[in-house]
Backbone as ProteinMPNN parsed JSONL, in Angstrom:
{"seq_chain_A": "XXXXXXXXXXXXXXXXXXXXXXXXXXXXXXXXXXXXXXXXXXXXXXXXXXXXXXXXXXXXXXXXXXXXXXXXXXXXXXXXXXXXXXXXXXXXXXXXXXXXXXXXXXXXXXXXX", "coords_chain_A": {"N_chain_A": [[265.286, 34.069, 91.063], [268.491, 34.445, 92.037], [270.871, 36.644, 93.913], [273.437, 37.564, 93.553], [276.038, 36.637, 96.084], [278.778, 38.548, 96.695], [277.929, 40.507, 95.333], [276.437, 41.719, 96.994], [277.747, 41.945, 99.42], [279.587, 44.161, 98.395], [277.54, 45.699, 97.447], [276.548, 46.252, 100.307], [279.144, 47.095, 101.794], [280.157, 49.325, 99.893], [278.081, 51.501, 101.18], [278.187, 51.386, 103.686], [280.714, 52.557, 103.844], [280.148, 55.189, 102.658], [278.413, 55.851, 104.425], [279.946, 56.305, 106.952], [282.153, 58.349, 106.181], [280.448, 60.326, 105.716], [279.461, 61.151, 108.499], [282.614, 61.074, 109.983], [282.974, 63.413, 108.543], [280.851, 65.101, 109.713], [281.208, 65.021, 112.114], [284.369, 66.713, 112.594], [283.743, 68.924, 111.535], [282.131, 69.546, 113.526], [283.469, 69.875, 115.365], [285.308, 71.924, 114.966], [283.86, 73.727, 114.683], [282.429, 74.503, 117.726], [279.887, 76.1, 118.566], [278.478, 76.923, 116.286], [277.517, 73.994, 115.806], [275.762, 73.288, 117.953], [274.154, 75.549, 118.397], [272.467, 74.386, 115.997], [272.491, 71.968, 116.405], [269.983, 72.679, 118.824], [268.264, 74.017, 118.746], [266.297, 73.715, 116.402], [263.971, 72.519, 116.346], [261.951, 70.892, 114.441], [261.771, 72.707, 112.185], [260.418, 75.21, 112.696], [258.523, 77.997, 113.193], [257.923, 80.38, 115.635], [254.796, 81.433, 115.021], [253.887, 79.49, 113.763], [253.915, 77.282, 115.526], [252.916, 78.652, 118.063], [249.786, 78.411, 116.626], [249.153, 75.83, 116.211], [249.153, 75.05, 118.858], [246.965, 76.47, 119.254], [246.701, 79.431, 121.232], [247.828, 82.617, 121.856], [248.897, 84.288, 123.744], [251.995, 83.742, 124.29], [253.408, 83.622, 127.15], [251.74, 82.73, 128.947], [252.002, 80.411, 130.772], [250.004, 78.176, 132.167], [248.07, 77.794, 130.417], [249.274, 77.141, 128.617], [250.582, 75.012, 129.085], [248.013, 73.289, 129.722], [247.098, 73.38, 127.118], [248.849, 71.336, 125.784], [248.92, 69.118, 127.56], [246.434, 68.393, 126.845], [246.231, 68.176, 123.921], [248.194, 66.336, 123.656], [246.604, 63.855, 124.873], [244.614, 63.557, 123.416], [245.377, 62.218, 121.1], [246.82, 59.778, 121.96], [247.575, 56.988, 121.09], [247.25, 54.579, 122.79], [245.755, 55.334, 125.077], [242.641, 54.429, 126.709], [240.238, 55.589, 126.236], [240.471, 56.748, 123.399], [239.901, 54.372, 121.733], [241.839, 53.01, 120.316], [242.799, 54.929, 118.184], [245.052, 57.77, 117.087], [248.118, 59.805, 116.887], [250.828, 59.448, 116.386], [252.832, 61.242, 115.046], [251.6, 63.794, 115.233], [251.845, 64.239, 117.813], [254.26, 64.394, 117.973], [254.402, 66.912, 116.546], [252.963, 68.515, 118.504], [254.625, 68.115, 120.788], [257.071, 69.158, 119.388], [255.899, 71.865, 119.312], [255.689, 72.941, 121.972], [258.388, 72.701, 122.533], [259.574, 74.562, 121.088], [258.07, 77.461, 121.888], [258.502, 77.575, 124.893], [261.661, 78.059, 124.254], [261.502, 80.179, 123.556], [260.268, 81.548, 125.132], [262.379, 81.603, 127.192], [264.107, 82.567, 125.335], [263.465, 85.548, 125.677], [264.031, 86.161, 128.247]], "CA_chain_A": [[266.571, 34.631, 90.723], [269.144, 34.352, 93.214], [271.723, 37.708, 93.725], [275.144, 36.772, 93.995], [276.421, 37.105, 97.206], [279.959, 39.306, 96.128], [277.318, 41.686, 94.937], [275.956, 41.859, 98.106], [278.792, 42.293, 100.157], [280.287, 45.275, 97.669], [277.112, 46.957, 98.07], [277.169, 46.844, 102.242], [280.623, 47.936, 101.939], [280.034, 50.885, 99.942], [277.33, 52.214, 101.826], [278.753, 51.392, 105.223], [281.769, 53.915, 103.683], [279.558, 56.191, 102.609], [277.596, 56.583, 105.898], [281.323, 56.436, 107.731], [282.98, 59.576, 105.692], [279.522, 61.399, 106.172], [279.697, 60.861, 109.614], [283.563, 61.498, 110.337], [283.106, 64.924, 108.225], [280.162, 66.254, 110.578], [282.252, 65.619, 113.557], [285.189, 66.981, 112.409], [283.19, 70.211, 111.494], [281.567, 70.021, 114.781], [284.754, 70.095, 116.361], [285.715, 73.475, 114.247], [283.15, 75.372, 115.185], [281.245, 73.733, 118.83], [278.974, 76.935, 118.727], [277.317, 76.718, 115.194], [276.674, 73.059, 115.964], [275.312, 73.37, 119.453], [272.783, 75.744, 117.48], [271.98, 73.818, 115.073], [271.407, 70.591, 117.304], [269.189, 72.864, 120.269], [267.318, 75.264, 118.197], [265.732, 73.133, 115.246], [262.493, 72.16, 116.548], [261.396, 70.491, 113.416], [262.099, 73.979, 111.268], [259.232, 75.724, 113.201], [258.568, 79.212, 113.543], [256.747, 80.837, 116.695], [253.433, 81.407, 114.615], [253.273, 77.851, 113.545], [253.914, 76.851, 117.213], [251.485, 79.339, 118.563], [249.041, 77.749, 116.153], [249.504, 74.317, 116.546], [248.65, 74.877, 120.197], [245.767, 77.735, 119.753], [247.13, 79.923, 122.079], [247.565, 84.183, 121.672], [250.264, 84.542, 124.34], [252.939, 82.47, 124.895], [253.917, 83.686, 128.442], [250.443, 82.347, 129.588], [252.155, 78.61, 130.99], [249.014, 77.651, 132.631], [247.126, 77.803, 128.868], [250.068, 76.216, 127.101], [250.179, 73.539, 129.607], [246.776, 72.415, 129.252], [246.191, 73.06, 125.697], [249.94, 70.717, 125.483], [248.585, 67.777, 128.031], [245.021, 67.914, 126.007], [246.54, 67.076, 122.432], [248.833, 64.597, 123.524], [246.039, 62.705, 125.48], [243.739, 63.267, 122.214], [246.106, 61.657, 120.121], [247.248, 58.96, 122.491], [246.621, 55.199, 120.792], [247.501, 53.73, 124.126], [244.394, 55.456, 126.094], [241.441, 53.941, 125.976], [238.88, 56.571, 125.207], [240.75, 56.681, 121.916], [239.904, 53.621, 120.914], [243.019, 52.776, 119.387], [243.133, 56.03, 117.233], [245.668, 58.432, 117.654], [248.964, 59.908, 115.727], [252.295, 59.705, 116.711], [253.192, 62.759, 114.365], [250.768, 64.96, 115.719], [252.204, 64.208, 118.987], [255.604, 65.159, 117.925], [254.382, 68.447, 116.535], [252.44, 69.275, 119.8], [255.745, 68.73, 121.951], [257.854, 70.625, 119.002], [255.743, 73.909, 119.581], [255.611, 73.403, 123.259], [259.824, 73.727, 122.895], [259.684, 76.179, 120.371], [257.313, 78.39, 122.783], [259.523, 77.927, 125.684], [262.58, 78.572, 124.039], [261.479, 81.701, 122.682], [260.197, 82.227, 126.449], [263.772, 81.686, 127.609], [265.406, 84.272, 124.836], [263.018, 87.268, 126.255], [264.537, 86.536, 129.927]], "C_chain_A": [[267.351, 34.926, 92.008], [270.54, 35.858, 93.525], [272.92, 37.079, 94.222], [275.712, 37.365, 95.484], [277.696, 38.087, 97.269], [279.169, 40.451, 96.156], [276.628, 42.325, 95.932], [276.763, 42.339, 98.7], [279.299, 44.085, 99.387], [279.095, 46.028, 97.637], [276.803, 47.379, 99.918], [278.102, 47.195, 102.294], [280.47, 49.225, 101.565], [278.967, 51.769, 100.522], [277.68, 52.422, 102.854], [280.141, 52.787, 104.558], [281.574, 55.034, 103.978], [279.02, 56.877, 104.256], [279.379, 56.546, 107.004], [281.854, 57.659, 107.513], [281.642, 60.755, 106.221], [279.703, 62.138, 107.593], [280.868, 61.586, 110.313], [283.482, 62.993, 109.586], [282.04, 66.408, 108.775], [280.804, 66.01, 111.49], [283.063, 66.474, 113.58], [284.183, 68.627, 112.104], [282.626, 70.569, 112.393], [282.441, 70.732, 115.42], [285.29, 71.521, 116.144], [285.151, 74.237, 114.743], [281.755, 74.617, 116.384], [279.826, 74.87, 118.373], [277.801, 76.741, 118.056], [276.687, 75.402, 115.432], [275.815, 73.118, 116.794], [274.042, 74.137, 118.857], [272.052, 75.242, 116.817], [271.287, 72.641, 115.711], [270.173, 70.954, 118.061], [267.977, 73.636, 119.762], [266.173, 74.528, 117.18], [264.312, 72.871, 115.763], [261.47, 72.03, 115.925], [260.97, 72.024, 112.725], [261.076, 74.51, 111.86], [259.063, 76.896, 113.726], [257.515, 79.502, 114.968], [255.404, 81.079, 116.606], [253.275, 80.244, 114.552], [253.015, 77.406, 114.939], [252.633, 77.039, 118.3], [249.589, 78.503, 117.78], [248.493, 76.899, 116.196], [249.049, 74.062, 117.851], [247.09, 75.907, 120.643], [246.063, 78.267, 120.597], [247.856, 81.551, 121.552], [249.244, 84.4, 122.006], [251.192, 83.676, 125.583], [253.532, 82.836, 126.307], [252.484, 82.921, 129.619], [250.598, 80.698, 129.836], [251.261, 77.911, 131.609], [248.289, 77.107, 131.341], [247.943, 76.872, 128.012], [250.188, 74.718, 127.813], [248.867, 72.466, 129.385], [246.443, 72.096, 127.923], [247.553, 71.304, 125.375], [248.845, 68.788, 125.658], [246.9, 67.225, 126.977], [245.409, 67.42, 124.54], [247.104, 66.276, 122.602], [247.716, 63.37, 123.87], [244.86, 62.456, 124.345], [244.504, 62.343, 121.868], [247.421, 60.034, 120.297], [246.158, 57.763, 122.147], [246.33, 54.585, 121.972], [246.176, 54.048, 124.963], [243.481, 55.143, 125.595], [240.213, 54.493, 125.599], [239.565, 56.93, 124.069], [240.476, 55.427, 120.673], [240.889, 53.084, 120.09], [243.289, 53.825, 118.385], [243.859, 57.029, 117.915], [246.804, 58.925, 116.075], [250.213, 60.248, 116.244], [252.841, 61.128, 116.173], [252.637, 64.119, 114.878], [251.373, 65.128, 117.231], [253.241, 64.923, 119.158], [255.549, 66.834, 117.556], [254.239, 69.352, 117.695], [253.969, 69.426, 120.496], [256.436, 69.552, 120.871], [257.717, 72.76, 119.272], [256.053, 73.737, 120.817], [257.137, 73.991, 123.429], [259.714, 74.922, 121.837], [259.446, 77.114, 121.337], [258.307, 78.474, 124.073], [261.145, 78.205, 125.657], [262.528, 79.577, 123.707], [261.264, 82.219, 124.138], [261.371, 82.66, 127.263], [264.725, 83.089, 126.54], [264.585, 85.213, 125.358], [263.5, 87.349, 127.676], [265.86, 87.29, 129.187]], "O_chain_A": [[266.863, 35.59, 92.923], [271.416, 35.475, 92.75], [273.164, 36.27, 95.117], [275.709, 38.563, 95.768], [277.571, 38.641, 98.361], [279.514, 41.396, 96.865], [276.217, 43.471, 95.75], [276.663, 43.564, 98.632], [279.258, 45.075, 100.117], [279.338, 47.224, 97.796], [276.853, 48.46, 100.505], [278.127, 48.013, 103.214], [280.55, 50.176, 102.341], [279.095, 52.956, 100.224], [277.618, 53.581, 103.264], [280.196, 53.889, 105.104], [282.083, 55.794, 104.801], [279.213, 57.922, 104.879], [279.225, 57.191, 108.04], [282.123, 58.281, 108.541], [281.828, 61.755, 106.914], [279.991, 63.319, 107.789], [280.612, 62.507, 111.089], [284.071, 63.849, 110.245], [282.083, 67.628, 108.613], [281.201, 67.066, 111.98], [282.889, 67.296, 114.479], [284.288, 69.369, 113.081], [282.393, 71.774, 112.49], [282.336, 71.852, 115.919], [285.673, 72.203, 117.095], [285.562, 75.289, 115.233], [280.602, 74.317, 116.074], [278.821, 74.365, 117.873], [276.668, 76.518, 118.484], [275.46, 75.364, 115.342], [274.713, 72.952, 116.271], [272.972, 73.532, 118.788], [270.86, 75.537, 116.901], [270.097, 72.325, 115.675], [269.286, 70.109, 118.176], [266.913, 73.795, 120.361], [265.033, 74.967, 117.335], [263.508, 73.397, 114.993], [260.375, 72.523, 116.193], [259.797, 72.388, 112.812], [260.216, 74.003, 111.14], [259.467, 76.982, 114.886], [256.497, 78.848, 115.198], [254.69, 81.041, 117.608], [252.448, 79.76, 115.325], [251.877, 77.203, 115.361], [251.872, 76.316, 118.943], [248.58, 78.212, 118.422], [247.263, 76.936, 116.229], [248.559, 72.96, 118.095], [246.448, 76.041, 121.684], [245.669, 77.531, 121.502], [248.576, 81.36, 120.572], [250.248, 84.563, 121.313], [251.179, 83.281, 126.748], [254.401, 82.008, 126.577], [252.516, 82.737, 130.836], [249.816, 79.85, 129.406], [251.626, 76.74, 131.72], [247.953, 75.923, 131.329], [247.593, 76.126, 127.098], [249.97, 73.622, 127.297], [248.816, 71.293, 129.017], [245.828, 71.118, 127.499], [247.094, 70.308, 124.816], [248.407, 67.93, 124.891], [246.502, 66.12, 126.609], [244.938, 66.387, 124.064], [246.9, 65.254, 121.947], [247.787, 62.242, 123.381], [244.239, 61.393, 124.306], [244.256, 61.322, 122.509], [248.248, 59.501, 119.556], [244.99, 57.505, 122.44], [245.226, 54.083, 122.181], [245.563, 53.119, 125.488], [243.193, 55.322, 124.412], [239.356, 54.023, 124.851], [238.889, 57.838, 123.587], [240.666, 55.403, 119.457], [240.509, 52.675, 118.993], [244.19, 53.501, 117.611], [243.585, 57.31, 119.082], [246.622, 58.676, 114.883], [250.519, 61.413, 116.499], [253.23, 62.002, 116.947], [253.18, 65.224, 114.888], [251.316, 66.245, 117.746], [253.419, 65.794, 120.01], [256.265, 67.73, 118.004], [254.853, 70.381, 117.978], [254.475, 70.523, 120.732], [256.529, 70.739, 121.184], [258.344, 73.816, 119.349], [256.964, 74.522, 121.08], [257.435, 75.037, 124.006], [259.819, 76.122, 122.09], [260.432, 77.705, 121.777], [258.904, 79.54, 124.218], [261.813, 78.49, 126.651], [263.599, 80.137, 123.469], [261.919, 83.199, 124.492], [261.453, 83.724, 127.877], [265.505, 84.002, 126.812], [265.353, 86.14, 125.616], [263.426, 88.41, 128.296], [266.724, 87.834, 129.874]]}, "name": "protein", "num_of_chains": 1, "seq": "XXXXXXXXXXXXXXXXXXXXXXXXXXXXXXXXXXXXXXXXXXXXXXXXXXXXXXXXXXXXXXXXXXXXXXXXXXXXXXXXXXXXXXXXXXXXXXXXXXXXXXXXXXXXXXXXX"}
């Protein structure tokens, strides 16, 4: 069964719209208010609270950057496919969590200065 090509086209068009108006109506709200965005872009760190963070890295107290460093460089290099004492096993996701707490943890280090 062959799809008509018309039908094709009219749905890339309306999607390309769609993702266009989306698009032009978060700028345009950026532009309103820089602040709230600027929060919203710097702070997010995959929705993650300072316990999870703390967690995620085993670690008590987050001013201790010697402890968060190592525990940091030790899960990424667990979870690294590319090295070869992994054997090819690893997890990209897990990777991303580890660096999300590490900013979480140092952004929270930065609001107590």
């Amino acid at each position: 069964m062959r799809i008509p090509l018309g039908l094709v086209q009219q749905l890339v068009t309306s999607v390309t719209r769609s993702f266009r108006k989306a698009f032009q109506e978060e700028f345009v709200a950026a532009k309103r208010d820089p602040k709230k965005w600027e929060a919203v872009t710097t702070t997010n760190f995959g929705n993650m609270d300072l316990s999870e963070a703390k967690q995620i890295l085993n670690i008590d107290d987050i001013n201790d950057t010697k402890v968060l460093e190592e525990r940091v460089e030790l899960l990424l290099k667990m979870n690294d496919k590319k090295d070869p004492e992994n054997k090819g096993i690893g997890s990209a996701y897990i990777q991303s969590k580890v660096l999300n707490a590490k900013e979480k943890i140092e952004y929270e280090i930065q609001q107590q200065k």
